[in-house]
Amino acid sequence: MNMKWWHIGLIIALVLAGGVSLFASSSPDGLERVAIDHDFIELGEGHEVIRSPMPDYVVPGISNETLAASLAGLIGTLMMFGLVYGLGKVLKGTSVK
Amino acid sequence: MWVIAILIVGYAVRRTNEKLGERHVPMMGVLAAFIFAAQMLNMPVAGGTSGHMLGGVLSAIFLGPFAATIVMSTVFAVQAIFFQDGGITALGANIINMGLIGTILGYYIYQGIQKAVGGEKGILIGAGVAAWIALVLGAISCALMLWTSGVVPLGVALPAMAGIHMFIGLIEASITVVVVGMVLKSRPDLLELQKI
């Protein structure tokens, strides 16, 4: 099989997002920590401007939390690749030169 | 913030449009996928706090500042729209603090060090130092925005944000150096794409 370098890169990203991410720390991150310590974390809970299909990196409607989180990571990673790859193709295709 | 972000991203789109080549396209896609994945990996830092990498400097090392800007902006847009992470109204600020400071400012820091030191060593040292500085600057910029928005006094926001992000910057720097080092070992040609 003829694996290109970017196939390997994509596989690494999928393993990270679908597998390793399940072991990620759930503690608040840097900004959230500062926001909690200084009482402005609630400002982050504004009204919803749009309804996200997968809020908080969980696929809705799946009762197994691990599976729901892993799937969200895989879907997001593939979506990122597809979207930016497509964007690149479009930008390249419409080049003025 | 939205306006500033749109202006810079718009300029990046134009620049990229002029120069993008066939070999850049899969690189943009893989970097977007990797950075999205890496941003999910929160690692414990100190005192019940976690940090994750951003990836702006990493993507700029491979793609150059403007193509990397497009990758980073798309990652933040997808996080906000599909995963309710970061928020739509804060998207402009997020793109600036966690994207543009790394891809543009970070890139020129990297380039300066890389040229001054030279060789593979220059690439690795530049990558690490630029990644750390860009992350801390992003946190400082965020603190300034919180202050100007009247959320917290500067004397509180600045030391708190800069302090914790000095540690998170170590995560950013080590992942950036490891990834660049691995590519240097296995496929050094991938670092020679034209920088956009």
Coordinates of C-alpha atoms in Angstrom, one line a residue:
Chain A
M1 CA 0.0 0.0 0.0
N2 CA 1.2 3.4 -0.9
M3 CA 0.9 5.6 2.2
K4 CA 1.5 9.2 1.8
W5 CA 3.0 11.3 4.6
W6 CA -0.2 13.1 5.2
H7 CA -2.2 9.8 5.6
I8 CA 0.1 9.1 8.5
G9 CA -0.3 12.7 9.9
L10 CA -4.1 12.3 9.7
I11 CA -4.0 8.9 11.4
I12 CA -2.0 10.4 14.3
A13 CA -4.5 13.2 14.6
L14 CA -7.4 10.7 14.7
V15 CA -5.7 8.6 17.4
L16 CA -5.1 11.7 19.5
A17 CA -8.7 13.1 19.1
G18 CA -10.6 9.8 19.3
G19 CA -8.4 7.9 21.8
V20 CA -5.8 10.0 23.7
S21 CA -8.3 12.8 24.3
L22 CA -10.3 10.6 26.6
F23 CA -7.5 10.8 29.1
A24 CA -7.1 14.5 28.8
S25 CA -7.3 16.5 32.0
S26 CA -10.8 17.9 32.7
S27 CA -9.5 20.6 35.1
P28 CA -10.2 24.2 34.0
D29 CA -7.6 25.6 31.6
G30 CA -5.5 28.6 32.1
L31 CA -8.1 31.3 31.3
E32 CA -10.9 29.3 33.1
R33 CA -8.7 29.0 36.2
V34 CA -8.2 32.8 36.3
A35 CA -11.9 33.4 35.6
I36 CA -12.9 31.1 38.5
D37 CA -10.3 32.6 40.9
H38 CA -11.5 36.1 40.1
D39 CA -15.2 35.5 39.8
F40 CA -15.9 36.2 36.2
I41 CA -16.4 32.7 34.9
E42 CA -20.1 33.3 34.6
L43 CA -19.5 35.9 32.0
G44 CA -18.6 33.0 29.7
E45 CA -22.1 31.7 29.9
G46 CA -23.7 34.1 27.6
H47 CA -26.8 33.4 25.6
E48 CA -26.6 30.9 22.8
V49 CA -26.1 32.7 19.4
I50 CA -26.4 29.5 17.5
R51 CA -27.2 25.9 18.5
S52 CA -24.1 23.7 18.1
P53 CA -24.6 20.1 16.9
M54 CA -22.1 18.7 19.3
P55 CA -21.7 21.0 22.3
D56 CA -18.7 20.3 24.6
Y57 CA -17.2 17.7 22.3
V58 CA -19.9 15.1 22.9
V59 CA -22.1 13.6 20.2
P60 CA -25.7 13.9 21.4
G61 CA -28.0 10.9 21.7
I62 CA -25.3 8.4 22.6
S63 CA -25.6 7.1 26.2
N64 CA -22.1 5.8 26.4
E65 CA -20.1 8.9 27.4
T66 CA -16.8 7.5 26.3
L67 CA -18.1 6.6 22.8
A68 CA -19.9 9.9 22.5
A69 CA -16.7 11.9 23.3
S70 CA -14.5 9.7 21.1
L71 CA -16.8 10.0 18.2
A72 CA -17.0 13.8 18.5
G73 CA -13.2 13.9 18.4
L74 CA -13.0 11.7 15.3
I75 CA -15.8 13.6 13.5
G76 CA -14.2 17.0 14.4
T77 CA -10.8 15.9 13.2
L78 CA -12.1 14.5 9.9
M79 CA -14.2 17.6 9.4
M80 CA -11.2 19.9 10.1
F81 CA -9.1 18.0 7.5
G82 CA -11.9 18.0 4.9
L83 CA -12.8 21.6 5.4
V84 CA -9.3 23.1 5.3
Y85 CA -8.3 20.7 2.5
G86 CA -11.3 21.9 0.5
L87 CA -10.5 25.5 1.4
G88 CA -6.9 25.0 0.2
K89 CA -8.1 23.5 -3.1
V90 CA -10.5 26.5 -3.6
L91 CA -7.8 29.0 -2.8
K92 CA -5.4 27.3 -5.1
G93 CA -7.9 26.9 -7.9
T94 CA -8.9 30.5 -8.0
S95 CA -5.4 31.8 -8.0
V96 CA -5.0 34.8 -10.2
K97 CA -1.6 33.8 -11.5
Chain B
M1 CA -12.0 42.4 17.8
W2 CA -14.1 40.8 15.1
V3 CA -13.3 43.7 12.8
I4 CA -9.5 43.4 13.3
A5 CA -9.6 39.6 13.0
I6 CA -11.7 39.8 9.7
L7 CA -9.3 42.4 8.2
I8 CA -6.2 40.3 9.0
V9 CA -7.8 37.0 8.0
G10 CA -9.0 38.7 4.8
Y11 CA -5.5 39.8 4.0
A12 CA -4.2 36.3 4.7
V13 CA -6.8 34.8 2.3
R14 CA -5.6 37.2 -0.4
R15 CA -1.9 36.4 0.2
T16 CA -2.5 32.7 0.3
N17 CA -4.7 32.8 -2.8
E18 CA -1.8 34.2 -4.8
K19 CA 0.9 31.8 -3.7
L20 CA -0.7 28.5 -2.6
G21 CA 0.7 25.4 -4.4
E22 CA -0.4 21.8 -4.8
R23 CA 1.8 20.6 -2.0
H24 CA 0.4 23.1 0.5
V25 CA -3.1 21.7 0.4
P26 CA -2.7 18.4 2.2
M27 CA -0.3 20.1 4.7
M28 CA -3.0 22.6 5.5
G29 CA -5.5 19.8 6.0
V30 CA -3.3 17.7 8.2
L31 CA -2.2 20.7 10.3
A32 CA -5.8 21.6 10.9
A33 CA -6.7 18.1 11.9
F34 CA -3.7 17.8 14.2
I35 CA -4.2 21.2 15.8
F36 CA -7.9 20.5 16.4
A37 CA -6.9 17.1 18.0
A38 CA -4.0 18.6 20.1
Q39 CA -6.3 21.4 21.4
M40 CA -8.5 18.7 22.9
L41 CA -5.6 17.3 25.0
N42 CA -5.6 19.2 28.2
M43 CA -2.7 18.4 30.4
P44 CA -2.5 19.1 34.1
V45 CA -0.3 22.0 34.9
A46 CA -0.5 23.2 38.5
G47 CA -3.1 23.5 41.3
G48 CA -6.1 21.9 39.5
T49 CA -5.5 23.8 36.3
S50 CA -4.9 22.3 32.8
G51 CA -3.4 23.6 29.6
H52 CA -3.4 22.6 26.0
M53 CA -1.4 23.6 23.0
L54 CA -2.6 26.1 20.4
G55 CA -0.4 25.3 17.4
G56 CA -0.1 28.7 15.7
V57 CA 3.7 28.7 15.6
L58 CA 3.7 25.0 14.6
S59 CA 1.5 25.6 11.6
A60 CA 3.4 28.8 10.6
I61 CA 6.7 26.9 10.6
F62 CA 5.4 24.6 8.0
L63 CA 3.2 27.0 6.0
G64 CA 4.3 30.5 6.7
P65 CA 2.3 33.1 8.6
F66 CA -0.7 33.7 6.2
A67 CA -1.6 30.2 5.2
A68 CA -1.2 29.2 8.9
T69 CA -3.6 32.1 9.8
I70 CA -6.3 30.5 7.6
V71 CA -5.7 27.1 9.3
M72 CA -5.9 28.5 12.8
S73 CA -9.0 30.7 12.1
T74 CA -10.8 27.7 10.6
V75 CA -10.1 25.6 13.7
F76 CA -11.5 28.2 16.0
A77 CA -14.5 28.8 13.8
V78 CA -15.3 25.1 13.8
Q79 CA -14.8 24.8 17.6
A80 CA -17.3 27.7 18.1
I81 CA -19.9 26.6 15.6
F82 CA -19.9 22.9 15.9
F83 CA -18.7 22.3 19.5
Q84 CA -19.9 25.4 21.3
D85 CA -16.3 26.0 22.5
G86 CA -15.1 29.6 22.6
G87 CA -18.3 31.2 21.5
I88 CA -19.3 33.1 18.4
T89 CA -19.1 36.6 19.9
A90 CA -15.6 35.9 21.2
L91 CA -14.4 34.4 18.0
G92 CA -12.6 37.5 16.9
A93 CA -10.7 37.8 20.1
N94 CA -9.9 34.1 20.2
I95 CA -8.5 34.1 16.6
I96 CA -6.3 37.1 17.6
N97 CA -5.0 35.8 20.9
M98 CA -4.6 32.1 20.1
G99 CA -4.1 32.3 16.4
L100 CA -2.7 35.4 14.9
I101 CA -0.2 36.1 17.7
G102 CA 1.3 32.7 17.0
T103 CA 1.1 32.5 13.3
I104 CA 2.3 36.1 12.6
L105 CA 4.2 37.4 15.5
G106 CA 5.4 33.9 16.5
Y107 CA 6.5 33.2 13.0
Y108 CA 8.8 36.2 12.8
I109 CA 10.3 35.4 16.2
Y110 CA 10.9 31.8 14.9
Q111 CA 12.4 33.1 11.6
G112 CA 14.7 35.5 13.5
I113 CA 16.1 32.9 15.8
Q114 CA 16.3 30.3 13.1
K115 CA 18.4 32.6 10.9
A116 CA 20.6 33.8 13.8
V117 CA 21.4 30.3 15.0
G118 CA 21.3 28.5 11.7
G119 CA 20.8 24.8 10.7
E120 CA 18.6 22.2 12.3
K121 CA 19.5 23.6 15.7
G122 CA 18.2 27.0 14.7
I123 CA 14.9 25.5 13.5
L124 CA 14.4 23.6 16.8
I125 CA 15.5 26.4 19.2
G126 CA 13.5 28.9 17.1
A127 CA 10.4 26.7 17.2
G128 CA 10.5 26.2 21.0
V129 CA 11.3 29.8 22.0
A130 CA 8.8 31.3 19.5
A131 CA 6.1 28.8 20.7
W132 CA 6.6 29.8 24.3
I133 CA 6.7 33.5 23.7
A134 CA 3.7 33.5 21.5
L135 CA 1.6 31.6 24.0
V136 CA 2.5 33.9 26.9
L137 CA 1.9 37.0 24.6
G138 CA -1.5 35.6 23.7
A139 CA -2.3 35.3 27.4
I140 CA -1.1 38.9 28.0
S141 CA -3.2 40.1 25.1
C142 CA -6.2 38.3 26.5
A143 CA -5.6 39.9 29.9
L144 CA -5.5 43.3 28.2
M145 CA -8.8 42.6 26.5
L146 CA -10.4 41.5 29.8
W147 CA -9.1 44.7 31.4
T148 CA -10.3 47.0 28.6
S149 CA -13.7 45.3 28.7
G150 CA -14.0 46.2 32.3
V151 CA -14.1 42.6 33.5
V152 CA -11.0 42.6 35.8
P153 CA -8.5 45.2 36.8
L154 CA -5.2 45.0 34.9
G155 CA -3.2 44.4 38.1
V156 CA -5.2 41.3 38.7
A157 CA -5.6 40.0 35.1
L158 CA -2.0 40.5 33.9
P159 CA -0.1 38.6 36.6
A160 CA -2.7 35.8 36.8
M161 CA -2.9 35.2 33.0
A162 CA 0.8 35.6 32.4
G163 CA 1.8 33.5 35.4
I164 CA -0.2 30.4 34.6
H165 CA 0.5 30.6 30.9
M166 CA 4.3 30.6 31.5
F167 CA 3.8 27.0 32.4
I168 CA 1.3 26.2 29.7
G169 CA 3.8 27.7 27.3
L170 CA 6.1 24.9 28.1
I171 CA 3.5 22.4 26.8
E172 CA 3.2 24.5 23.6
A173 CA 7.0 24.7 23.2
S174 CA 7.7 21.0 23.8
I175 CA 5.0 19.7 21.4
T176 CA 6.1 22.2 18.8
V177 CA 9.7 21.1 19.1
V178 CA 8.9 17.4 19.1
V179 CA 6.7 17.6 16.0
V180 CA 9.1 19.7 14.1
G181 CA 12.0 17.4 15.2
M182 CA 10.1 14.3 14.1
V183 CA 9.4 15.8 10.7
L184 CA 13.1 17.0 10.4
K185 CA 14.2 13.4 11.0
S186 CA 11.8 11.6 8.7
R187 CA 10.7 14.1 6.0
P188 CA 12.9 17.2 6.1
D189 CA 11.6 18.2 2.7
L190 CA 8.2 18.9 4.2
L191 CA 9.8 21.9 6.0
E192 CA 10.9 23.3 2.7
L193 CA 7.5 24.2 1.4
Q194 CA 7.3 27.8 0.2
K195 CA 6.3 29.9 3.2
I196 CA 3.1 32.0 2.5

